[in-house]
PDB file of C-alpha atoms in Angstrom:
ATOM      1  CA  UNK A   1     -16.660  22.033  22.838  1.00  0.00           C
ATOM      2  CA  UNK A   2     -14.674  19.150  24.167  1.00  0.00           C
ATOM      3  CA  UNK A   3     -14.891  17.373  21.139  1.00  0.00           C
ATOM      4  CA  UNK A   4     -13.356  20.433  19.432  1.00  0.00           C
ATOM      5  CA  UNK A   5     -10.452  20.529  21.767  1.00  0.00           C
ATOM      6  CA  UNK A   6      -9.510  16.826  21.309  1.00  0.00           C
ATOM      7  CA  UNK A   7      -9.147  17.302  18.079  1.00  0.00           C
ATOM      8  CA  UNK A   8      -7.225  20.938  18.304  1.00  0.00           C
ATOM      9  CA  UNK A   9      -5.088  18.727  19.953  1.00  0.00           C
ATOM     10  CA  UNK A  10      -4.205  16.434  17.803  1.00  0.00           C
ATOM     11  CA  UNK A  11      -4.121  18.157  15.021  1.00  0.00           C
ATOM     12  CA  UNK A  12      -1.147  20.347  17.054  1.00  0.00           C
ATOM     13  CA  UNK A  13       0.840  17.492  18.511  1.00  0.00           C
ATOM     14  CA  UNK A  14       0.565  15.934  14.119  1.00  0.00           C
ATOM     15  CA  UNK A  15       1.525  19.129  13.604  1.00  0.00           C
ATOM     16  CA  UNK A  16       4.911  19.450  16.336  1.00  0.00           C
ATOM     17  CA  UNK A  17       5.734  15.587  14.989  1.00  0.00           C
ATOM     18  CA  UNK A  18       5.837  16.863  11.077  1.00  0.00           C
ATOM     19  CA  UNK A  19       8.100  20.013  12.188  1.00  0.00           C
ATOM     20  CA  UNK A  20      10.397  17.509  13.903  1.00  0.00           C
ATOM     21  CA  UNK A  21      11.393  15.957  10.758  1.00  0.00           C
ATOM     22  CA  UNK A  22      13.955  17.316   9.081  1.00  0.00           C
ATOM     23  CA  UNK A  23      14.091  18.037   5.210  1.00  0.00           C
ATOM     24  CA  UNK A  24      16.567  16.525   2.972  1.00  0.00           C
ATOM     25  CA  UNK A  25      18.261  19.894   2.736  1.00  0.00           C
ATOM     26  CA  UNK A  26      19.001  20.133   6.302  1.00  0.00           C
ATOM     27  CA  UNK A  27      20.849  16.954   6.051  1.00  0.00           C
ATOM     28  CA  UNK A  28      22.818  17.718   2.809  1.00  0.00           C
ATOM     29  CA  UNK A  29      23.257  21.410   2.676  1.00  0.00           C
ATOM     30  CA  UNK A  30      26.207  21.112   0.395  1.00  0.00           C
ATOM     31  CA  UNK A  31      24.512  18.809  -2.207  1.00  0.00           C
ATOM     32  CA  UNK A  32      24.684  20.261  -5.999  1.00  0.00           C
ATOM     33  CA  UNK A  33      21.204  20.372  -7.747  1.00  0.00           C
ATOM     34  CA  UNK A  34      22.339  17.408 -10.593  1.00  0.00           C
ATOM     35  CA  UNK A  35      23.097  15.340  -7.429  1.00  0.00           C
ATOM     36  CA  UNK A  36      19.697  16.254  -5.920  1.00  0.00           C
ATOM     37  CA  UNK A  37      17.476  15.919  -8.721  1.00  0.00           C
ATOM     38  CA  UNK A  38      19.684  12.281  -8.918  1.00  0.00           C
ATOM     39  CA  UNK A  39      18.490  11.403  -5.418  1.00  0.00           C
ATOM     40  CA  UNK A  40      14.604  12.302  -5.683  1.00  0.00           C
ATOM     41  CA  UNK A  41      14.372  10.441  -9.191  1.00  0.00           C
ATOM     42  CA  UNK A  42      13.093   6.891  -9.331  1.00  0.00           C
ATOM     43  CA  UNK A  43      16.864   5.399 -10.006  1.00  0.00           C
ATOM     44  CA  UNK A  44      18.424   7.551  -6.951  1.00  0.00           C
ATOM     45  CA  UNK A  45      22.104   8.408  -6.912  1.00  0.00           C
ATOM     46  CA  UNK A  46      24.667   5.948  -6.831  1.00  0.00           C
ATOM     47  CA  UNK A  47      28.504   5.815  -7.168  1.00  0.00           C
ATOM     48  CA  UNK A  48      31.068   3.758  -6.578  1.00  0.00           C
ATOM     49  CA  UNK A  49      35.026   4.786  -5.521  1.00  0.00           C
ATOM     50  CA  UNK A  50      38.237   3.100  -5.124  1.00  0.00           C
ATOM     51  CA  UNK A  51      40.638   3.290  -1.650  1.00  0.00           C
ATOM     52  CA  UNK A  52      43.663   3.904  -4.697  1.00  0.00           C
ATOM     53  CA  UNK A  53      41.731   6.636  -5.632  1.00  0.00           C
ATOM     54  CA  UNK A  54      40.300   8.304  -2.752  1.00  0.00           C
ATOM     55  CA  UNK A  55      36.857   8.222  -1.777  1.00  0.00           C
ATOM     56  CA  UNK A  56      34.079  10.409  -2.716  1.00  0.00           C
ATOM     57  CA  UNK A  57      31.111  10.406  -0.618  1.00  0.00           C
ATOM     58  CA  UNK A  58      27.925  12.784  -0.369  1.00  0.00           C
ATOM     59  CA  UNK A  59      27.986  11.564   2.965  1.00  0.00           C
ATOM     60  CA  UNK A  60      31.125  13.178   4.294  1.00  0.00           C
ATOM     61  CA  UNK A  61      29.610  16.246   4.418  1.00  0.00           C
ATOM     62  CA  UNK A  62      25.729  15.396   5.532  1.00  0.00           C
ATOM     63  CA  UNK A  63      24.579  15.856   8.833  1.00  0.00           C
ATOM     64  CA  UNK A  64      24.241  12.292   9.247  1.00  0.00           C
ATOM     65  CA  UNK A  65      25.306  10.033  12.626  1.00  0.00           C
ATOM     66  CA  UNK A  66      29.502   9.838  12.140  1.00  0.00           C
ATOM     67  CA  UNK A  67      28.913   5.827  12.931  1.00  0.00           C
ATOM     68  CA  UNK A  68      26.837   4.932   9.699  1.00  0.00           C
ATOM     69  CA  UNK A  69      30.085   6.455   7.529  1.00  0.00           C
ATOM     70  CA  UNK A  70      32.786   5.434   9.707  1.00  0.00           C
ATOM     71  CA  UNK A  71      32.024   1.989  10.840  1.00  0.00           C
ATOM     72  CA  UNK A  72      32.352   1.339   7.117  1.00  0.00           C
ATOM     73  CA  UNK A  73      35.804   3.269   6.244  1.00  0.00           C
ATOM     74  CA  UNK A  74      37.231   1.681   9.707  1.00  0.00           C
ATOM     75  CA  UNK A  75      37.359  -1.562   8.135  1.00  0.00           C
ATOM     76  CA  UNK A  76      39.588   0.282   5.214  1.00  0.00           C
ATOM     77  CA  UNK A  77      37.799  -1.468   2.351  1.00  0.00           C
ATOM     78  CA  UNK A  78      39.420  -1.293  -0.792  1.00  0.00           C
ATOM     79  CA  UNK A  79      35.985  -0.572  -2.861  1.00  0.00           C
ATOM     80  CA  UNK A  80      32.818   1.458  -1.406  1.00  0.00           C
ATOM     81  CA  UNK A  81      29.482   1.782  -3.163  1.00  0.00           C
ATOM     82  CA  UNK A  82      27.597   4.971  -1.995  1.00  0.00           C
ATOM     83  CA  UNK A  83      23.381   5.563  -2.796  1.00  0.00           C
ATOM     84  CA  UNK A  84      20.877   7.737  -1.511  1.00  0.00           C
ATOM     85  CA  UNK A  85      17.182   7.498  -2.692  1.00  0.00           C
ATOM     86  CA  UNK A  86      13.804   8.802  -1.140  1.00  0.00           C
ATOM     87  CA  UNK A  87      10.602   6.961  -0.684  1.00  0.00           C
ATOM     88  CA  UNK A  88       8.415  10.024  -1.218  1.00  0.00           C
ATOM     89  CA  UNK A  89       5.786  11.239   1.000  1.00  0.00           C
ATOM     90  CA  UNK A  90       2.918  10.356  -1.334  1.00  0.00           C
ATOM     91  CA  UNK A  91       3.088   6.683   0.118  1.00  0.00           C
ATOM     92  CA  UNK A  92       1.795   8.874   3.140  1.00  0.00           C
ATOM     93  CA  UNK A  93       3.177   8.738   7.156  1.00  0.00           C
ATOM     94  CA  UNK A  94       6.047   5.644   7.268  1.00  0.00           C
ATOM     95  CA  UNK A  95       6.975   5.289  10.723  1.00  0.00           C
ATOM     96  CA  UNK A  96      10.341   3.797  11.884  1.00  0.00           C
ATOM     97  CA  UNK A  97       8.106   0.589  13.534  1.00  0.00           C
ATOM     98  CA  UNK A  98       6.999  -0.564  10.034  1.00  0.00           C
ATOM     99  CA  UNK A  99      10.625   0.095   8.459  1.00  0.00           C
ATOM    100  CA  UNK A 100      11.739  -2.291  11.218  1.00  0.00           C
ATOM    101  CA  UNK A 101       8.849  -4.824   9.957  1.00  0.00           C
ATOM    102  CA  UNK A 102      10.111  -4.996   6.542  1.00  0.00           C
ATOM    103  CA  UNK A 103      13.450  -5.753   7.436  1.00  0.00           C
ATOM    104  CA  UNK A 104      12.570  -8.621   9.291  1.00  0.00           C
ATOM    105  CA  UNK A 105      11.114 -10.013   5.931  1.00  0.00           C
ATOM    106  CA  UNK A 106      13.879 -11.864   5.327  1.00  0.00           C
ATOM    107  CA  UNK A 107      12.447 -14.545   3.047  1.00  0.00           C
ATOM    108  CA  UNK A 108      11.116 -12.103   0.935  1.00  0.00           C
ATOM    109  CA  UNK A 109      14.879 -11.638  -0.624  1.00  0.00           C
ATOM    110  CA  UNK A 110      14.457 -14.657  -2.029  1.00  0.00           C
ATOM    111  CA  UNK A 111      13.908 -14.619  -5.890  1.00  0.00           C
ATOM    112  CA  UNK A 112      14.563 -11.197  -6.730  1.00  0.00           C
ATOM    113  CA  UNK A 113      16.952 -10.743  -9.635  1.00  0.00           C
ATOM    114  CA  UNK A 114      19.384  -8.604 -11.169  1.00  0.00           C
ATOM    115  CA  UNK A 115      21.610  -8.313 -14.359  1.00  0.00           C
ATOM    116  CA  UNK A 116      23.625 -10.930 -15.236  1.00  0.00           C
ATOM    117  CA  UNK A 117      26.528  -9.467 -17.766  1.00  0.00           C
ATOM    118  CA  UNK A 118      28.007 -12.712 -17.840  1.00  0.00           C
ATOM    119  CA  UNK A 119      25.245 -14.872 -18.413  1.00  0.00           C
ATOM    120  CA  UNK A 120      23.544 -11.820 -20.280  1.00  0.00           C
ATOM    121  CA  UNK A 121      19.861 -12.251 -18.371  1.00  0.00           C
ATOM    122  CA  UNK A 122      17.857 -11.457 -15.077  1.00  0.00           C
ATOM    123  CA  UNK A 123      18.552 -14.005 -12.827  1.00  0.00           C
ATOM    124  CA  UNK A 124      18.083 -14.253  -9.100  1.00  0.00           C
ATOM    125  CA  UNK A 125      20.839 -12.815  -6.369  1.00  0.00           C
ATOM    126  CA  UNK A 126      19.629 -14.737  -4.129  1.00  0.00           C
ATOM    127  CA  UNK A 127      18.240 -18.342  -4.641  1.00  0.00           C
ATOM    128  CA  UNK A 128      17.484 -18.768  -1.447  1.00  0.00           C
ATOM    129  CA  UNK A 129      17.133 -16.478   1.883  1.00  0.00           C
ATOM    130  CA  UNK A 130      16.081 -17.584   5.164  1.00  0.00           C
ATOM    131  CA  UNK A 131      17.042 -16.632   9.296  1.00  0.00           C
ATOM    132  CA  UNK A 132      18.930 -18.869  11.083  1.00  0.00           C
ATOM    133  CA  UNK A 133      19.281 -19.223  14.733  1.00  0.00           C
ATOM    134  CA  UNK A 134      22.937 -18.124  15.232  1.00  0.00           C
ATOM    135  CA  UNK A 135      26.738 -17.681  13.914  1.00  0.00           C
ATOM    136  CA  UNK A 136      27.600 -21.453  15.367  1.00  0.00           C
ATOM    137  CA  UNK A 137      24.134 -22.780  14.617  1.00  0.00           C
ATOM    138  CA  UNK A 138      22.761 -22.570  10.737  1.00  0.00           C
ATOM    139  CA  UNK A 139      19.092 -23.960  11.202  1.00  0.00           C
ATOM    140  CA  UNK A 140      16.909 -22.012   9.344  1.00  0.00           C
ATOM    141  CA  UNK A 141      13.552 -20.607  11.391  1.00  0.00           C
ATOM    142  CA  UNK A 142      10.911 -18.664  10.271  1.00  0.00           C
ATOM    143  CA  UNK A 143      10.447 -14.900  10.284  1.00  0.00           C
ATOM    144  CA  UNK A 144       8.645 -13.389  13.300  1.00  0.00           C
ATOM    145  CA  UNK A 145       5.364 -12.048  13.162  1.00  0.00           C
ATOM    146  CA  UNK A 146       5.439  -7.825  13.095  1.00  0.00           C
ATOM    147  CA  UNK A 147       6.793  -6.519  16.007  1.00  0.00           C
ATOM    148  CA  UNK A 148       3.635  -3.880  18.178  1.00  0.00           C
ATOM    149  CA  UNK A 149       6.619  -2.106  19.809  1.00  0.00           C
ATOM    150  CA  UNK A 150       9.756  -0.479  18.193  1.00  0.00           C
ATOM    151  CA  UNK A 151      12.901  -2.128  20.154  1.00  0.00           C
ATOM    152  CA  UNK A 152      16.012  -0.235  20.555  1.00  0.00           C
ATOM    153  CA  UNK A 153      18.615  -2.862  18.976  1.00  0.00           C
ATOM    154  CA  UNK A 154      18.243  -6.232  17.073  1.00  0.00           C
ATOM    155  CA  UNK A 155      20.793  -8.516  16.247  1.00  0.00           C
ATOM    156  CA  UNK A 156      19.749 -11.375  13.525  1.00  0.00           C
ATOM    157  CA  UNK A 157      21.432 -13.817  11.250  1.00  0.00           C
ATOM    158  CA  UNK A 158      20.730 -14.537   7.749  1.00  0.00           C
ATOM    159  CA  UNK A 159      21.637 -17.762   5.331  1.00  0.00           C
ATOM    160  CA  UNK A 160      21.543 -16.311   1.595  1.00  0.00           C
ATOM    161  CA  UNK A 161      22.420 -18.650  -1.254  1.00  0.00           C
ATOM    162  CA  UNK A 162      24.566 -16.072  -3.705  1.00  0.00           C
ATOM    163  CA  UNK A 163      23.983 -16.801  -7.225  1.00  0.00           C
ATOM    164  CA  UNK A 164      28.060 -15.968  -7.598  1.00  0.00           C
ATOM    165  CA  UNK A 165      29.469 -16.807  -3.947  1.00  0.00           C
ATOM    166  CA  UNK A 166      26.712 -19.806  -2.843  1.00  0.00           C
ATOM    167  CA  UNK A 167      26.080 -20.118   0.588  1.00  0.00           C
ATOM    168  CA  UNK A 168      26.610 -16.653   2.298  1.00  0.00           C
ATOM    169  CA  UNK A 169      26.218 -15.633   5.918  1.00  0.00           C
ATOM    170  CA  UNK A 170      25.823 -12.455   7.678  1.00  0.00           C
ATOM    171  CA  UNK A 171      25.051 -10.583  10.977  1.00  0.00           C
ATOM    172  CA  UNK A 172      22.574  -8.098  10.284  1.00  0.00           C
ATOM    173  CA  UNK A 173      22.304  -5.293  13.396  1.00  0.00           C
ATOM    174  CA  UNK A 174      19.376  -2.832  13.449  1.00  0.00           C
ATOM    175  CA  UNK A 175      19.880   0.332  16.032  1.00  0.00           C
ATOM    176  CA  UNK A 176      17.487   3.028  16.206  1.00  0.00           C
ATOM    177  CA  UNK A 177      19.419   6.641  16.232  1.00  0.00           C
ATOM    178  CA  UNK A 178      18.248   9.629  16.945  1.00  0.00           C
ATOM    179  CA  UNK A 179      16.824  10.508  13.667  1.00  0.00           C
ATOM    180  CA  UNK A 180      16.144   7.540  12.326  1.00  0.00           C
ATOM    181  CA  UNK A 181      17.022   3.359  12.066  1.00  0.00           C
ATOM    182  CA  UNK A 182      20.589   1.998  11.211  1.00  0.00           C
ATOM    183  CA  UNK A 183      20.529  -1.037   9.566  1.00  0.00           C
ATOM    184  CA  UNK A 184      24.441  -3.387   9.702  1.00  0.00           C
ATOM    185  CA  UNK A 185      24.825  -6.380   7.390  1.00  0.00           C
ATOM    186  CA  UNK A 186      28.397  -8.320   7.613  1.00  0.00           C
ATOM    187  CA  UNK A 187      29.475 -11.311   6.845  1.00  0.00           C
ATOM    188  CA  UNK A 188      30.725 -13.251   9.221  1.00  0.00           C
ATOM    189  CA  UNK A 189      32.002 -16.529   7.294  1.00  0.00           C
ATOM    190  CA  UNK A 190      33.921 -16.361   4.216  1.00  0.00           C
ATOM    191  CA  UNK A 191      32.576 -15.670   0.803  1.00  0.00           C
ATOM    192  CA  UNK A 192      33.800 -18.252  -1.846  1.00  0.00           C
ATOM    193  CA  UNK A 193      34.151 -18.792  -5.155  1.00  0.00           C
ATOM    194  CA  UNK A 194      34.469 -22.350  -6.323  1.00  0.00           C
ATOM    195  CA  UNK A 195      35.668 -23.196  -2.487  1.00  0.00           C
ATOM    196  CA  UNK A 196      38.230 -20.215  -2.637  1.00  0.00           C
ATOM    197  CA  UNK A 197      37.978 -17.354  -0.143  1.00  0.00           C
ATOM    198  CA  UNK A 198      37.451 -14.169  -2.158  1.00  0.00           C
ATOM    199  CA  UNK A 199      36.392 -12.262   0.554  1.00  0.00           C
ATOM    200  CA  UNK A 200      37.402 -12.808   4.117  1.00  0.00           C
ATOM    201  CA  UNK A 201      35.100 -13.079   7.302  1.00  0.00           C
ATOM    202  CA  UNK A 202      33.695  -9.913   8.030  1.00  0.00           C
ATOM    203  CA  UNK A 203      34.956  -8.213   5.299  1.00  0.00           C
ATOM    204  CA  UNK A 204      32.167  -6.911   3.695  1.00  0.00           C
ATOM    205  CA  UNK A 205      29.836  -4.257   5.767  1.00  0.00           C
ATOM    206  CA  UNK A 206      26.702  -2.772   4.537  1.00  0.00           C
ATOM    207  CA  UNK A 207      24.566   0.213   6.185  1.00  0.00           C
ATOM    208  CA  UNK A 208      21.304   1.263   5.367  1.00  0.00           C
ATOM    209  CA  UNK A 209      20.098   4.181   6.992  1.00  0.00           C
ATOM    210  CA  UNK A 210      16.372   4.868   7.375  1.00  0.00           C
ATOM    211  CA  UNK A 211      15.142   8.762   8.140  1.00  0.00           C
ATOM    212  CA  UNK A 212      11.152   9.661   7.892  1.00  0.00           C
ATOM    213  CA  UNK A 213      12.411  13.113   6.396  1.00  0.00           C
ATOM    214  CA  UNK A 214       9.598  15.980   4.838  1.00  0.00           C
ATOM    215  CA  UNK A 215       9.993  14.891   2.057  1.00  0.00           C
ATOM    216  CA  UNK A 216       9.065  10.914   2.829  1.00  0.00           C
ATOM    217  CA  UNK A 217      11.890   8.737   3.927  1.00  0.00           C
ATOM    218  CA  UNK A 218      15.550   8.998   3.228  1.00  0.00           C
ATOM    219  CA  UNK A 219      17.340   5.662   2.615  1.00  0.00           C
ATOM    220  CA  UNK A 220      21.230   6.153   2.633  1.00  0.00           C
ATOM    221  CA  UNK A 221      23.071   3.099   2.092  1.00  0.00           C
ATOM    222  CA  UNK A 222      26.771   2.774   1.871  1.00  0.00           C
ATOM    223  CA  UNK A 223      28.385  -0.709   1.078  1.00  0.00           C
ATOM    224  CA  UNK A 224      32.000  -1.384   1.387  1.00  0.00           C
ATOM    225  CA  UNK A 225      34.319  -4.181   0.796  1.00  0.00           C
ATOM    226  CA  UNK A 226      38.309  -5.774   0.723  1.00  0.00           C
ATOM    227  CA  UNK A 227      38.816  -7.926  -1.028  1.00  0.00           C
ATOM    228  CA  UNK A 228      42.552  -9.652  -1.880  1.00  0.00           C
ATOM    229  CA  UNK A 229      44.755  -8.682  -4.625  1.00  0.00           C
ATOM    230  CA  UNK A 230      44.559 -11.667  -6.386  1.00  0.00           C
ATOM    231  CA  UNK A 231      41.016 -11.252  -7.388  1.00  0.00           C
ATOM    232  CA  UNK A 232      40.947  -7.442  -7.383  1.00  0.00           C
ATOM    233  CA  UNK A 233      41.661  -7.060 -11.032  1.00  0.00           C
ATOM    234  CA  UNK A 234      39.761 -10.170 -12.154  1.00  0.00           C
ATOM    235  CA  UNK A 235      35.715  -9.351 -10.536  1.00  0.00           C
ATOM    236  CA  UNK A 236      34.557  -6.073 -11.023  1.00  0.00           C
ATOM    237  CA  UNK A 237      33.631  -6.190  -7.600  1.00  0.00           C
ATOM    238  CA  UNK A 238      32.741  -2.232  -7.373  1.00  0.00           C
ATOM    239  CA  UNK A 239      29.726  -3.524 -10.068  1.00  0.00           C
ATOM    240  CA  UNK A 240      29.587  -6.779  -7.414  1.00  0.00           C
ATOM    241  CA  UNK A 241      28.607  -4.743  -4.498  1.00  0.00           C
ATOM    242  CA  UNK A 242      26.873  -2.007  -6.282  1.00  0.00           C
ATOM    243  CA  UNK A 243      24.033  -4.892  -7.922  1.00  0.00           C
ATOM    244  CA  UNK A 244      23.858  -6.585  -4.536  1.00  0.00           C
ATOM    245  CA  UNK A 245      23.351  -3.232  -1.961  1.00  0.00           C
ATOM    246  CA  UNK A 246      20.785  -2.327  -5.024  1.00  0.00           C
ATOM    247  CA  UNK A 247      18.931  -5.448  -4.691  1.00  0.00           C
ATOM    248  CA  UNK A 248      19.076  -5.313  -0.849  1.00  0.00           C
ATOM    249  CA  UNK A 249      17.485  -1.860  -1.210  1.00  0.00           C
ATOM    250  CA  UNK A 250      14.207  -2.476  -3.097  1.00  0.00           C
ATOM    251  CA  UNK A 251      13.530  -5.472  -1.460  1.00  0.00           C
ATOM    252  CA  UNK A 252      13.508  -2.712   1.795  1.00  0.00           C
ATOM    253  CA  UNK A 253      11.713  -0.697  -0.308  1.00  0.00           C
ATOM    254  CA  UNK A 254       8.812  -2.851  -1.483  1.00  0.00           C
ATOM    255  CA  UNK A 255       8.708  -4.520   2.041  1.00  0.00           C
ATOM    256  CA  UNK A 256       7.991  -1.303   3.425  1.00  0.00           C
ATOM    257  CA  UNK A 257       5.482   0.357   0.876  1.00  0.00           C
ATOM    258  CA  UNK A 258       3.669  -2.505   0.153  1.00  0.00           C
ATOM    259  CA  UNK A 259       0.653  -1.965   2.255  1.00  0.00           C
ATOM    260  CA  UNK A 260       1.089   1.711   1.776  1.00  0.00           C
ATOM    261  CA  UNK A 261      -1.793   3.447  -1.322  1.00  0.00           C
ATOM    262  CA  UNK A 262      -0.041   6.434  -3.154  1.00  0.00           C
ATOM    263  CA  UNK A 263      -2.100   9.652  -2.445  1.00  0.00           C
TER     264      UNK A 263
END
């Protein structure tokens, strides 16, 4: 009998966790079914919009945390790069402590590639992608072992040798929310081209946005950049951000189903 009501317990506190989550409807309500069926497919949804021509973002409308949208459009960036995609719930139970693992994978950027137009082949993003101590001090360290306890805030810095800027360096900030984890890259030194400043000290931003949902976990990432007039008609930066946010999402994604079997 007590053996019985051990596991009646469980079962109802599994049970009051799983109603907690919200669905993906609850979150977008005002989502058309094209969009939708873009999110839950294995590309996701992405688009791109221009400041001259007004932003369009599912996001506006989503019951998401204001901060994840706004600390993004505060910085008034001239392009923004919006995607939503869903790691679905047949990779089983992802809690937010082994989202926060993966992320902490930094080295594990390294390598992976992306389309080239230019040079017309896969290539790597980023040749090279290690954690350094600080903003003032660049010496690369290794990544920590997996964190046992979920902390509330994280603040690390990253060294990532762009295969079209060379050496790049941002802040990335992770903040757990009510719902779910915010993730914060920026850049906090310039990003050059041939020793030119193309874009300025932190004026790129990228959020990620992590939510165990019903459905599996939602991953809503919004990337947005200025970037000076000069070299505004001469990169296709929206395609720029859009390759590197899209990069910067599987490696998320494969950190954090890795040691997760599909059901």
């Amino acid at each position: 009998m007590k053996k019985f009501f051990i596991v009646l317990f469980f079962a109802a506190f599994a049970a009051n966790a799983f109603a907690e989550l919200r669905s993906f409807d609850q979150i977008f309500p005002e989502m058309s079914a094209e969009t939708r069926a873009l999110v839950f497919s294995d590309t996701g949804f992405v688009r791109t919009s221009q400041r001259d021509r007004g932003f369009v973002l599912q996001g506006t409308n989503a019951r998401l945390e204001p901060q994840i949208i706004n600390m993004v459009l505060n910085r008034s960036p001239r392009n923004i790069v919006e995607s939503i995609s869903i790691i679905p719930r047949s990779y089983g139970t992802i809690e937010l402590l082994e989202i926060f693992n993966a992320l902490g994978n930094i080295r594990d950027l390294q390598g992976r590639l992306y389309h080239s137009h230019s040079r017309d082949r896969y290539i790597p993003l980023f040749e090279e992608a290690t954690r350094i101590v600080s903003e003032r001090q660049t010496t690369a360290i290794p990544d920590p072992p997996p964190a046992t306890t979920l902390p509330r805030t994280q603040t690390v810095f990253l060294r990532l040798r762009d295969a079209n800027f060379g050496n790049t360096f941002y802040r990335g900030e992770m903040v757990v929310l009510r719902h779910g984890l915010r993730y914060t890259l920026t850049n906090f030194r310039n990003m050059t081209y041939l020793l030119v400043p193309v874009i300025r000290e932190d004026r790129f931003i990228a959020q990620l946005y992590f939510e165990p949902i019903k459905e599996g976990v939602l991953i809503y990432g919004i990337a947005g950049v200025d970037i000076a007039d000069i070299f505004a008609s001469r990169i296709g930066i929206s395609s720029a951000i859009a390759k590197r946010l899209e990069v910067i999402i599987e490696w998320a994604v494969d950190g954090i189903t890795s040691k997760k079997q599909i059901n």
